[in-house]
Amino acid sequence: MKINGKRIDFHQLVENSLNSVWLVGKDRRILYCNKAGQQLLNHPSIDDILNKNINLFLPPDIHDFCNQGIMDVIENQKVFERMEIKIIKNHGEIADVELTAIPCYFEDTVLVQVNIQDITEKRITEKRLKEREKLISLGQLAAGIVHEVKNPLTSVKGFLQLLKESQDHPYLVTMESELDKAFETLQNLLQVSKPDLQSETPILIDLCKELNSILLLFQERLYSIEVTMDLRDSNVRFYGKKNLLLKSFFNLIKNAIEAITYSGKLKIEHYYHSGWIHIMVSDNGHGIPEDKLMLLGTPFYSSKPDGTGLGLTQVYTTIHEHGGTISVQSEIGKGTTFHIQLPVDENR
Ligand SMILES: Nc1ncnc2c1ncn2[C@@H]1O[C@H](COP(=O)(O)OP(=O)(O)OP(=O)(O)O)[C@@H](O)[C@H]1O
Ligand SMILES: [Mg+2]
């Protein structure tokens, strides 16, 4: 094909396309990968991708499906359209992608042409929007309840104080401290359901220092737990709402400690990688059932008899408010890892 009498260089067209393109052979090796494809996998050298088995970049649970798919495209000219899968990038990072696989006829062989689009950001935005919607409707409900309950409690507290002035009974002190707990719960409820009310000014935070000091708060619980702190890149500072973030890491560590029974292990990691601070809180506790993972962060979801189910809601709200992401990996009986990523704004 020619434009203005000049031949179109189709190789350049594909090579520089913003859509990722791979060509995969019958033996599952990637025979071609354009620039966008290399960028998607985040490998600095194309040699890390070319002639490698495609399964190297896919999670093990879809290897069989993928192998069968390659055979279907090559032998039965089957077309796979807009399939959503996960891929494994360099350093084990996982990305959500949408791919289309079609047969590509090359001389006397048939290859699989895979066009891939990274939809990780789209998924994160959708998830945030859903959570936000949930929180907005909950926020309206919660604000109403808080308002209704706070008023009578405030008058009870006032009368209690009057009573305390006129007589000295040990029950009165207990009643007052229990009442304060109720006020704190109401305040927490208001905070997680109406995060915009938090008008804390972001400041430069040394997260490593803060993680160390949060751990001190659990000192009495930690005598039977083996704690590993692996805090790297401590020179990288982060702009954020300090109190909200401290509360989030407190909630994560509290959950980890509560999940641990015997010979507990708690690990806290901090490192910096390409514009993001990563914080991992891992425990070897009882783990979370797979069908419950999607409920994490939903207000009031708790498996504990005395839990409010607001701890993780606070964590998710705060991390999302800071433009960060949270992922959870858990195995029953083996433990749980919460992986937080916070963007570092290099220009601030
Ligand atoms: N590290 C963990 N290991 C196992 N389960 C966890 C872990 N973190 C959270 N969970 C599960 O998620 C649920 C919700 O946690 P969340 O912190 O929101 O509430 P909670 O801990 O139950 O109550 P609260 O935080 O008010 O004390 C927990 O009840 C627990 O079932
Ligand atoms: Mg909790």
mmCIF file of C-alpha atoms and ligand atoms in Angstrom:
data_model
loop_
_atom_site.group_PDB
_atom_site.id
_atom_site.type_symbol
_atom_site.label_atom_id
_atom_site.label_comp_id
_atom_site.label_asym_id
_atom_site.label_seq_id
_atom_site.Cartn_x
_atom_site.Cartn_y
_atom_site.Cartn_z
ATOM 1 C CA MET A 1 0.000 0.000 0.000
ATOM 2 C CA LYS A 2 1.213 3.500 -0.856
ATOM 3 C CA ILE A 3 0.387 7.008 0.377
ATOM 4 C CA ASN A 4 1.462 9.881 -1.884
ATOM 5 C CA GLY A 5 3.414 7.359 -3.912
ATOM 6 C CA LYS A 6 5.406 6.187 -0.903
ATOM 7 C CA ARG A 7 5.227 2.709 0.544
ATOM 8 C CA ILE A 8 3.879 2.419 4.092
ATOM 9 C CA ASP A 9 6.336 0.798 6.445
ATOM 10 C CA PHE A 10 3.979 -1.595 8.268
ATOM 11 C CA HIS A 11 6.732 -2.798 10.565
ATOM 12 C CA GLN A 12 7.212 0.769 11.875
ATOM 13 C CA LEU A 13 3.451 1.097 12.179
ATOM 14 C CA VAL A 14 3.168 -1.925 14.463
ATOM 15 C CA GLU A 15 6.469 -1.339 16.257
ATOM 16 C CA ASN A 16 5.478 2.198 17.287
ATOM 17 C CA SER A 17 1.804 1.468 17.927
ATOM 18 C CA LEU A 18 0.583 2.462 21.379
ATOM 19 C CA ASN A 19 -1.216 -0.885 21.638
ATOM 20 C CA SER A 20 0.864 -3.796 22.805
ATOM 21 C CA VAL A 21 1.313 -6.511 20.207
ATOM 22 C CA TRP A 22 2.878 -9.949 20.670
ATOM 23 C CA LEU A 23 3.280 -12.745 18.128
ATOM 24 C CA VAL A 24 3.274 -16.171 19.725
ATOM 25 C CA GLY A 25 4.266 -19.451 18.050
ATOM 26 C CA LYS A 26 2.800 -22.926 18.415
ATOM 27 C CA ASP A 27 5.538 -23.762 20.939
ATOM 28 C CA ARG A 28 4.232 -20.794 23.046
ATOM 29 C CA ARG A 29 7.371 -18.730 22.535
ATOM 30 C CA ILE A 30 6.969 -14.980 22.031
ATOM 31 C CA LEU A 31 8.481 -14.383 18.588
ATOM 32 C CA TYR A 32 7.759 -10.683 18.366
ATOM 33 C CA CYS A 33 6.889 -7.982 20.894
ATOM 34 C CA ASN A 34 6.523 -4.318 19.929
ATOM 35 C CA LYS A 35 7.764 -1.365 22.034
ATOM 36 C CA ALA A 36 4.420 -0.942 23.832
ATOM 37 C CA GLY A 37 4.428 -4.687 24.620
ATOM 38 C CA GLN A 38 7.887 -4.398 26.148
ATOM 39 C CA GLN A 39 6.834 -1.344 28.143
ATOM 40 C CA LEU A 40 3.748 -3.170 29.403
ATOM 41 C CA LEU A 41 5.905 -5.994 30.762
ATOM 42 C CA ASN A 42 8.337 -3.397 32.097
ATOM 43 C CA HIS A 43 11.449 -5.353 31.057
ATOM 44 C CA PRO A 44 14.408 -3.106 30.217
ATOM 45 C CA SER A 45 15.716 -5.542 27.588
ATOM 46 C CA ILE A 46 13.695 -7.104 24.762
ATOM 47 C CA ASP A 47 15.889 -10.219 25.192
ATOM 48 C CA ASP A 48 14.039 -10.858 28.468
ATOM 49 C CA ILE A 49 10.873 -11.353 26.407
ATOM 50 C CA LEU A 50 11.784 -12.664 22.938
ATOM 51 C CA ASN A 51 11.852 -16.444 22.593
ATOM 52 C CA LYS A 52 10.580 -16.811 26.144
ATOM 53 C CA ASN A 53 7.554 -18.977 26.900
ATOM 54 C CA ILE A 54 4.436 -16.791 27.190
ATOM 55 C CA ASN A 55 3.552 -18.619 30.409
ATOM 56 C CA LEU A 56 6.473 -16.854 32.101
ATOM 57 C CA PHE A 57 4.333 -13.718 32.003
ATOM 58 C CA LEU A 58 1.049 -15.306 33.045
ATOM 59 C CA PRO A 59 -0.201 -16.519 36.451
ATOM 60 C CA PRO A 60 0.086 -20.345 36.794
ATOM 61 C CA ASP A 61 -3.685 -20.851 37.122
ATOM 62 C CA ILE A 62 -4.280 -19.810 33.497
ATOM 63 C CA HIS A 63 -1.352 -21.670 31.868
ATOM 64 C CA ASP A 64 -3.506 -24.638 30.737
ATOM 65 C CA PHE A 65 -6.226 -22.328 29.450
ATOM 66 C CA CYS A 66 -3.665 -20.245 27.575
ATOM 67 C CA ASN A 67 -1.963 -23.316 26.045
ATOM 68 C CA GLN A 68 -5.333 -24.578 24.835
ATOM 69 C CA GLY A 69 -6.188 -21.090 23.516
ATOM 70 C CA ILE A 70 -2.970 -20.953 21.445
ATOM 71 C CA MET A 71 -3.809 -24.345 19.874
ATOM 72 C CA ASP A 72 -7.391 -23.198 19.176
ATOM 73 C CA VAL A 73 -6.206 -20.044 17.400
ATOM 74 C CA ILE A 74 -3.528 -21.832 15.348
ATOM 75 C CA GLU A 75 -5.372 -25.027 14.476
ATOM 76 C CA ASN A 76 -9.018 -23.951 14.464
ATOM 77 C CA GLN A 77 -8.587 -20.256 13.558
ATOM 78 C CA LYS A 78 -10.520 -19.381 16.693
ATOM 79 C CA VAL A 79 -10.637 -15.731 17.745
ATOM 80 C CA PHE A 80 -10.561 -14.651 21.393
ATOM 81 C CA GLU A 81 -11.989 -11.193 21.887
ATOM 82 C CA ARG A 82 -11.650 -8.793 24.824
ATOM 83 C CA MET A 83 -10.627 -11.378 27.362
ATOM 84 C CA GLU A 84 -9.696 -10.051 30.776
ATOM 85 C CA ILE A 85 -6.730 -11.736 32.433
ATOM 86 C CA LYS A 86 -3.807 -10.850 34.665
ATOM 87 C CA ILE A 87 -0.193 -10.697 33.518
ATOM 88 C CA ILE A 88 3.037 -10.737 35.497
ATOM 89 C CA LYS A 89 5.353 -7.818 34.852
ATOM 90 C CA ASN A 90 8.990 -7.440 35.764
ATOM 91 C CA HIS A 91 9.604 -7.723 39.559
ATOM 92 C CA GLY A 92 6.421 -9.809 39.888
ATOM 93 C CA GLU A 93 4.059 -6.844 39.584
ATOM 94 C CA ILE A 94 0.583 -7.930 38.485
ATOM 95 C CA ALA A 95 -1.447 -6.009 35.883
ATOM 96 C CA ASP A 96 -5.032 -6.408 34.691
ATOM 97 C CA VAL A 97 -5.149 -6.569 30.901
ATOM 98 C CA GLU A 98 -7.730 -7.015 28.193
ATOM 99 C CA LEU A 99 -6.507 -9.063 25.243
ATOM 100 C CA THR A 100 -7.589 -10.184 21.827
ATOM 101 C CA ALA A 101 -5.953 -13.203 20.182
ATOM 102 C CA ILE A 102 -6.326 -13.814 16.444
ATOM 103 C CA PRO A 103 -4.556 -16.017 13.904
ATOM 104 C CA CYS A 104 -1.769 -14.307 11.981
ATOM 105 C CA TYR A 105 -0.711 -15.997 8.735
ATOM 106 C CA PHE A 106 3.008 -15.790 8.179
ATOM 107 C CA GLU A 107 4.257 -17.525 5.024
ATOM 108 C CA ASP A 108 3.309 -21.165 5.612
ATOM 109 C CA THR A 109 2.913 -20.949 9.391
ATOM 110 C CA VAL A 110 0.130 -19.663 11.572
ATOM 111 C CA LEU A 111 1.057 -17.586 14.616
ATOM 112 C CA VAL A 112 -1.084 -16.032 17.329
ATOM 113 C CA GLN A 113 -1.312 -12.261 17.257
ATOM 114 C CA VAL A 114 -2.091 -10.990 20.731
ATOM 115 C CA ASN A 115 -3.177 -7.379 21.176
ATOM 116 C CA ILE A 116 -3.096 -6.304 24.780
ATOM 117 C CA GLN A 117 -4.387 -3.285 26.659
ATOM 118 C CA ASP A 118 -3.453 -2.471 30.244
ATOM 119 C CA ILE A 119 -6.690 -1.901 32.165
ATOM 120 C CA THR A 120 -5.189 -1.813 35.683
ATOM 121 C CA GLU A 121 -5.872 1.913 36.110
ATOM 122 C CA LYS A 122 -9.422 1.485 34.772
ATOM 123 C CA ARG A 123 -10.074 -1.327 37.261
ATOM 124 C CA ILE A 124 -8.655 0.706 40.167
ATOM 125 C CA THR A 125 -10.802 3.710 39.233
ATOM 126 C CA GLU A 126 -13.916 1.536 38.931
ATOM 127 C CA LYS A 127 -13.202 -0.067 42.292
ATOM 128 C CA ARG A 128 -12.638 3.322 43.920
ATOM 129 C CA LEU A 129 -15.860 4.680 42.448
ATOM 130 C CA LYS A 130 -17.803 1.690 43.757
ATOM 131 C CA GLU A 131 -16.277 2.088 47.206
ATOM 132 C CA ARG A 132 -16.938 5.790 47.118
ATOM 133 C CA GLU A 133 -20.600 5.213 46.217
ATOM 134 C CA LYS A 134 -20.910 2.697 49.034
ATOM 135 C CA LEU A 135 -19.334 5.168 51.432
ATOM 136 C CA ILE A 136 -21.456 8.097 50.304
ATOM 137 C CA SER A 137 -24.722 6.266 50.977
ATOM 138 C CA LEU A 138 -23.336 4.848 54.196
ATOM 139 C CA GLY A 139 -22.071 8.305 55.098
ATOM 140 C CA GLN A 140 -25.531 9.807 54.883
ATOM 141 C CA LEU A 141 -26.973 7.012 56.983
ATOM 142 C CA ALA A 142 -24.114 7.137 59.496
ATOM 143 C CA ALA A 143 -24.178 10.909 59.853
ATOM 144 C CA GLY A 144 -27.882 10.678 60.695
ATOM 145 C CA ILE A 145 -27.334 7.921 63.264
ATOM 146 C CA VAL A 146 -24.345 9.690 64.821
ATOM 147 C CA HIS A 147 -26.366 12.871 65.152
ATOM 148 C CA GLU A 148 -29.352 11.081 66.718
ATOM 149 C CA VAL A 149 -27.270 9.026 69.152
ATOM 150 C CA LYS A 150 -24.773 11.719 70.098
ATOM 151 C CA ASN A 151 -27.368 14.107 71.480
ATOM 152 C CA PRO A 152 -28.873 11.819 74.148
ATOM 153 C CA LEU A 153 -25.379 10.485 74.988
ATOM 154 C CA THR A 154 -24.137 14.034 75.526
ATOM 155 C CA SER A 155 -26.909 14.698 78.038
ATOM 156 C CA VAL A 156 -26.171 11.346 79.780
ATOM 157 C CA LYS A 157 -22.530 12.418 80.035
ATOM 158 C CA GLY A 158 -23.552 15.791 81.465
ATOM 159 C CA PHE A 159 -25.741 14.160 84.165
ATOM 160 C CA LEU A 160 -22.963 11.676 84.960
ATOM 161 C CA GLN A 161 -20.585 14.542 85.597
ATOM 162 C CA LEU A 162 -23.125 16.195 87.890
ATOM 163 C CA LEU A 163 -23.556 12.881 89.749
ATOM 164 C CA LYS A 164 -19.774 12.541 90.103
ATOM 165 C CA GLU A 165 -19.641 15.962 91.717
ATOM 166 C CA SER A 166 -22.327 15.052 94.282
ATOM 167 C CA GLN A 167 -21.197 11.475 95.108
ATOM 168 C CA ASP A 168 -18.155 9.321 94.726
ATOM 169 C CA HIS A 169 -19.077 5.859 93.427
ATOM 170 C CA PRO A 170 -16.539 3.640 91.585
ATOM 171 C CA TYR A 171 -19.199 2.670 89.006
ATOM 172 C CA LEU A 172 -19.414 6.297 87.887
ATOM 173 C CA VAL A 173 -15.811 6.287 86.632
ATOM 174 C CA THR A 174 -16.419 3.052 84.686
ATOM 175 C CA MET A 175 -19.641 4.454 83.241
ATOM 176 C CA GLU A 176 -17.855 7.585 82.101
ATOM 177 C CA SER A 177 -15.006 5.689 80.419
ATOM 178 C CA GLU A 178 -17.480 3.351 78.681
ATOM 179 C CA LEU A 179 -19.377 6.392 77.481
ATOM 180 C CA ASP A 180 -16.149 7.868 76.110
ATOM 181 C CA LYS A 181 -15.588 4.637 74.174
ATOM 182 C CA ALA A 182 -19.035 5.016 72.642
ATOM 183 C CA PHE A 183 -18.197 8.597 71.638
ATOM 184 C CA GLU A 184 -14.954 7.395 70.060
ATOM 185 C CA THR A 185 -16.801 4.752 68.025
ATOM 186 C CA LEU A 186 -19.249 7.362 66.809
ATOM 187 C CA GLN A 187 -16.359 9.622 65.845
ATOM 188 C CA ASN A 188 -14.686 6.753 63.950
ATOM 189 C CA LEU A 189 -17.918 6.034 62.152
ATOM 190 C CA LEU A 190 -18.217 9.624 61.078
ATOM 191 C CA GLN A 191 -14.593 9.723 59.984
ATOM 192 C CA VAL A 192 -14.662 6.648 57.742
ATOM 193 C CA SER A 193 -18.029 7.384 56.239
ATOM 194 C CA LYS A 194 -17.341 11.050 55.562
ATOM 195 C CA PRO A 195 -13.616 11.152 54.777
ATOM 196 C CA ASP A 196 -13.904 14.623 53.251
ATOM 197 C CA LEU A 197 -14.506 15.984 56.738
ATOM 198 C CA GLN A 198 -10.872 15.214 57.503
ATOM 199 C CA SER A 199 -9.256 18.532 56.794
ATOM 200 C CA GLU A 200 -5.800 17.533 57.976
ATOM 201 C CA THR A 201 -3.021 19.321 56.099
ATOM 202 C CA PRO A 202 -0.583 16.981 54.321
ATOM 203 C CA ILE A 203 2.965 17.156 55.668
ATOM 204 C CA LEU A 204 6.268 15.458 54.835
ATOM 205 C CA ILE A 205 6.286 12.093 56.622
ATOM 206 C CA ASP A 206 9.108 9.725 57.469
ATOM 207 C CA LEU A 207 7.056 6.518 57.245
ATOM 208 C CA CYS A 208 9.868 4.266 58.542
ATOM 209 C CA LYS A 209 10.119 6.283 61.756
ATOM 210 C CA GLU A 210 6.353 6.254 62.164
ATOM 211 C CA LEU A 211 6.092 2.493 61.576
ATOM 212 C CA ASN A 212 8.630 1.922 64.348
ATOM 213 C CA SER A 213 6.704 4.116 66.761
ATOM 214 C CA ILE A 214 3.331 2.514 65.937
ATOM 215 C CA LEU A 215 4.809 -0.862 66.771
ATOM 216 C CA LEU A 216 5.759 0.415 70.239
ATOM 217 C CA LEU A 217 2.051 0.875 70.956
ATOM 218 C CA PHE A 218 1.627 -2.901 70.772
ATOM 219 C CA GLN A 219 4.597 -3.686 73.016
ATOM 220 C CA GLU A 220 2.675 -5.741 75.572
ATOM 221 C CA ARG A 221 1.154 -7.933 72.817
ATOM 222 C CA LEU A 222 4.466 -8.479 71.064
ATOM 223 C CA TYR A 223 6.296 -10.551 73.690
ATOM 224 C CA SER A 224 5.132 -13.804 72.070
ATOM 225 C CA ILE A 225 5.427 -12.600 68.472
ATOM 226 C CA GLU A 226 8.540 -12.643 66.322
ATOM 227 C CA VAL A 227 8.662 -9.236 64.660
ATOM 228 C CA THR A 228 10.777 -8.549 61.553
ATOM 229 C CA MET A 229 11.184 -4.959 60.410
ATOM 230 C CA ASP A 230 12.672 -4.678 56.931
ATOM 231 C CA LEU A 231 12.626 -0.936 56.360
ATOM 232 C CA ARG A 232 14.581 -0.003 53.236
ATOM 233 C CA ASP A 233 14.838 3.359 51.412
ATOM 234 C CA SER A 234 14.072 5.226 54.628
ATOM 235 C CA ASN A 235 15.365 8.437 53.025
ATOM 236 C CA VAL A 236 12.278 8.595 50.756
ATOM 237 C CA ARG A 237 9.746 10.915 52.381
ATOM 238 C CA PHE A 238 6.084 11.119 51.547
ATOM 239 C CA TYR A 239 3.546 13.983 51.623
ATOM 240 C CA GLY A 240 0.416 12.876 53.388
ATOM 241 C CA LYS A 241 -2.088 13.287 56.178
ATOM 242 C CA LYS A 242 0.003 11.966 59.023
ATOM 243 C CA ASN A 243 -2.685 11.165 61.593
ATOM 244 C CA LEU A 244 -4.895 9.369 59.096
ATOM 245 C CA LEU A 245 -1.963 7.310 57.776
ATOM 246 C CA LEU A 246 -0.746 6.454 61.280
ATOM 247 C CA LYS A 247 -4.221 5.252 62.139
ATOM 248 C CA SER A 248 -4.278 3.113 58.966
ATOM 249 C CA PHE A 249 -0.999 1.365 59.762
ATOM 250 C CA PHE A 250 -2.139 0.989 63.371
ATOM 251 C CA ASN A 251 -5.321 -0.731 62.115
ATOM 252 C CA LEU A 252 -3.360 -3.045 59.790
ATOM 253 C CA ILE A 253 -0.878 -4.055 62.500
ATOM 254 C CA LYS A 254 -3.701 -4.504 65.015
ATOM 255 C CA ASN A 255 -5.509 -6.854 62.601
ATOM 256 C CA ALA A 256 -2.297 -8.798 61.947
ATOM 257 C CA ILE A 257 -1.663 -9.260 65.676
ATOM 258 C CA GLU A 258 -5.275 -10.261 66.284
ATOM 259 C CA ALA A 259 -5.017 -12.915 63.524
ATOM 260 C CA ILE A 260 -1.944 -14.520 65.080
ATOM 261 C CA THR A 261 -2.390 -17.294 67.632
ATOM 262 C CA TYR A 262 0.639 -19.447 68.468
ATOM 263 C CA SER A 263 4.275 -18.861 67.435
ATOM 264 C CA GLY A 264 3.228 -15.723 65.682
ATOM 265 C CA LYS A 265 5.281 -13.885 63.119
ATOM 266 C CA LEU A 266 4.735 -10.315 62.036
ATOM 267 C CA LYS A 267 6.726 -8.691 59.247
ATOM 268 C CA ILE A 268 6.688 -5.052 58.243
ATOM 269 C CA GLU A 269 8.460 -4.028 55.060
ATOM 270 C CA HIS A 270 9.057 -0.630 53.516
ATOM 271 C CA TYR A 271 10.788 0.094 50.210
ATOM 272 C CA TYR A 272 10.703 2.465 47.280
ATOM 273 C CA HIS A 273 10.302 1.413 43.653
ATOM 274 C CA SER A 274 9.714 3.591 40.562
ATOM 275 C CA GLY A 275 7.732 6.425 42.103
ATOM 276 C CA TRP A 276 5.892 4.373 44.726
ATOM 277 C CA ILE A 277 6.486 3.631 48.389
ATOM 278 C CA HIS A 278 5.560 0.036 49.170
ATOM 279 C CA ILE A 279 4.555 -1.045 52.660
ATOM 280 C CA MET A 280 3.779 -4.669 53.393
ATOM 281 C CA VAL A 281 2.261 -5.885 56.633
ATOM 282 C CA SER A 282 2.410 -9.690 56.799
ATOM 283 C CA ASP A 283 1.359 -12.133 59.475
ATOM 284 C CA ASN A 284 1.295 -15.905 59.767
ATOM 285 C CA GLY A 285 -2.172 -15.850 61.299
ATOM 286 C CA HIS A 286 -5.356 -17.715 60.447
ATOM 287 C CA GLY A 287 -5.788 -16.095 57.011
ATOM 288 C CA ILE A 288 -8.920 -14.880 55.263
ATOM 289 C CA PRO A 289 -11.306 -17.160 53.326
ATOM 290 C CA GLU A 290 -11.273 -16.404 49.590
ATOM 291 C CA ASP A 291 -14.980 -15.515 49.486
ATOM 292 C CA LYS A 292 -14.436 -12.925 52.226
ATOM 293 C CA LEU A 293 -11.541 -11.132 50.510
ATOM 294 C CA MET A 294 -13.910 -8.992 48.457
ATOM 295 C CA LEU A 295 -15.649 -7.834 51.638
ATOM 296 C CA LEU A 296 -12.492 -6.319 53.114
ATOM 297 C CA GLY A 297 -12.915 -2.588 53.504
ATOM 298 C CA THR A 298 -16.717 -2.806 53.439
ATOM 299 C CA PRO A 299 -18.008 -0.885 56.427
ATOM 300 C CA PHE A 300 -19.071 -3.102 59.343
ATOM 301 C CA TYR A 301 -17.703 -6.343 57.859
ATOM 302 C CA SER A 302 -16.109 -8.120 60.820
ATOM 303 C CA SER A 303 -15.554 -11.751 61.786
ATOM 304 C CA LYS A 304 -14.655 -10.792 65.362
ATOM 305 C CA PRO A 305 -17.207 -10.887 68.181
ATOM 306 C CA ASP A 306 -16.148 -7.437 69.389
ATOM 307 C CA GLY A 307 -14.986 -5.936 66.085
ATOM 308 C CA THR A 308 -16.627 -2.851 64.626
ATOM 309 C CA GLY A 309 -15.555 -3.677 61.070
ATOM 310 C CA LEU A 310 -14.475 -0.091 60.557
ATOM 311 C CA GLY A 311 -10.700 -0.622 60.822
ATOM 312 C CA LEU A 312 -10.125 -1.636 57.206
ATOM 313 C CA THR A 313 -12.704 0.867 55.945
ATOM 314 C CA GLN A 314 -10.515 3.555 57.493
ATOM 315 C CA VAL A 315 -7.433 1.992 55.843
ATOM 316 C CA TYR A 316 -8.990 1.781 52.348
ATOM 317 C CA THR A 317 -10.486 5.283 52.554
ATOM 318 C CA THR A 318 -7.204 6.837 53.676
ATOM 319 C CA ILE A 319 -4.989 5.021 51.172
ATOM 320 C CA HIS A 320 -7.322 5.850 48.279
ATOM 321 C CA GLU A 321 -7.510 9.459 49.430
ATOM 322 C CA HIS A 322 -3.715 9.541 49.060
ATOM 323 C CA GLY A 323 -3.932 8.101 45.511
ATOM 324 C CA GLY A 324 -2.580 4.758 46.710
ATOM 325 C CA THR A 325 -3.609 1.150 46.193
ATOM 326 C CA ILE A 326 -4.075 -1.861 48.467
ATOM 327 C CA SER A 327 -3.821 -5.511 47.571
ATOM 328 C CA VAL A 328 -4.300 -8.480 49.864
ATOM 329 C CA GLN A 329 -2.909 -11.963 49.649
ATOM 330 C CA SER A 330 -4.087 -14.529 52.097
ATOM 331 C CA GLU A 331 -4.013 -18.266 52.606
ATOM 332 C CA ILE A 332 -6.042 -20.063 55.225
ATOM 333 C CA GLY A 333 -3.811 -21.279 58.041
ATOM 334 C CA LYS A 334 -0.712 -19.646 56.521
ATOM 335 C CA GLY A 335 -1.277 -15.923 56.901
ATOM 336 C CA THR A 336 -2.070 -12.646 55.241
ATOM 337 C CA THR A 337 -0.142 -9.848 53.558
ATOM 338 C CA PHE A 338 -1.515 -6.381 53.020
ATOM 339 C CA HIS A 339 0.467 -4.567 50.314
ATOM 340 C CA ILE A 340 0.045 -0.794 50.290
ATOM 341 C CA GLN A 341 1.444 1.390 47.516
ATOM 342 C CA LEU A 342 1.616 5.153 47.957
ATOM 343 C CA PRO A 343 2.629 7.464 45.108
ATOM 344 C CA VAL A 344 5.596 9.740 45.830
ATOM 345 C CA ASP A 345 5.220 13.126 44.199
ATOM 346 C CA GLU A 346 8.835 13.843 43.226
ATOM 347 C CA ASN A 347 8.062 17.469 42.342
ATOM 348 C CA ARG A 348 6.857 18.568 45.747
HETATM 349 N N1 LIG B 1 -4.439 -9.754 58.960
HETATM 350 C C1 LIG B 1 -5.646 -10.347 58.935
HETATM 351 N N2 LIG B 1 -5.755 -11.688 59.068
HETATM 352 C C2 LIG B 1 -6.945 -12.297 59.050
HETATM 353 N N3 LIG B 1 -8.129 -11.646 58.914
HETATM 354 C C3 LIG B 1 -8.094 -10.316 58.772
HETATM 355 C C4 LIG B 1 -6.867 -9.592 58.780
HETATM 356 N N4 LIG B 1 -7.151 -8.281 58.602
HETATM 357 C C5 LIG B 1 -8.488 -8.187 58.494
HETATM 358 N N5 LIG B 1 -9.059 -9.397 58.604
HETATM 359 C C6 LIG B 1 -10.501 -9.714 58.517
HETATM 360 O O1 LIG B 1 -11.180 -8.555 58.071
HETATM 361 C C7 LIG B 1 -12.204 -8.212 59.003
HETATM 362 C C8 LIG B 1 -12.419 -6.718 58.985
HETATM 363 O O2 LIG B 1 -11.300 -6.063 59.566
HETATM 364 P P1 LIG B 1 -11.500 -4.626 60.224
HETATM 365 O O3 LIG B 1 -10.196 -4.165 60.733
HETATM 366 O O4 LIG B 1 -12.213 -3.754 59.250
HETATM 367 O O5 LIG B 1 -12.521 -4.900 61.405
HETATM 368 P P2 LIG B 1 -12.256 -5.704 62.757
HETATM 369 O O6 LIG B 1 -10.787 -5.920 62.956
HETATM 370 O O7 LIG B 1 -13.114 -6.901 62.754
HETATM 371 O O8 LIG B 1 -12.813 -4.701 63.841
HETATM 372 P P3 LIG B 1 -12.019 -3.422 64.482
HETATM 373 O O9 LIG B 1 -10.974 -3.029 63.489
HETATM 374 O O10 LIG B 1 -13.064 -2.436 64.659
HETATM 375 O O11 LIG B 1 -11.441 -3.909 65.743
HETATM 376 C C9 LIG B 1 -11.743 -8.801 60.313
HETATM 377 O O12 LIG B 1 -12.831 -9.029 61.203
HETATM 378 C C10 LIG B 1 -11.078 -10.097 59.869
HETATM 379 O O13 LIG B 1 -12.051 -11.101 59.635
HETATM 380 MG MG MG B 2 -9.453 -4.287 62.799
#
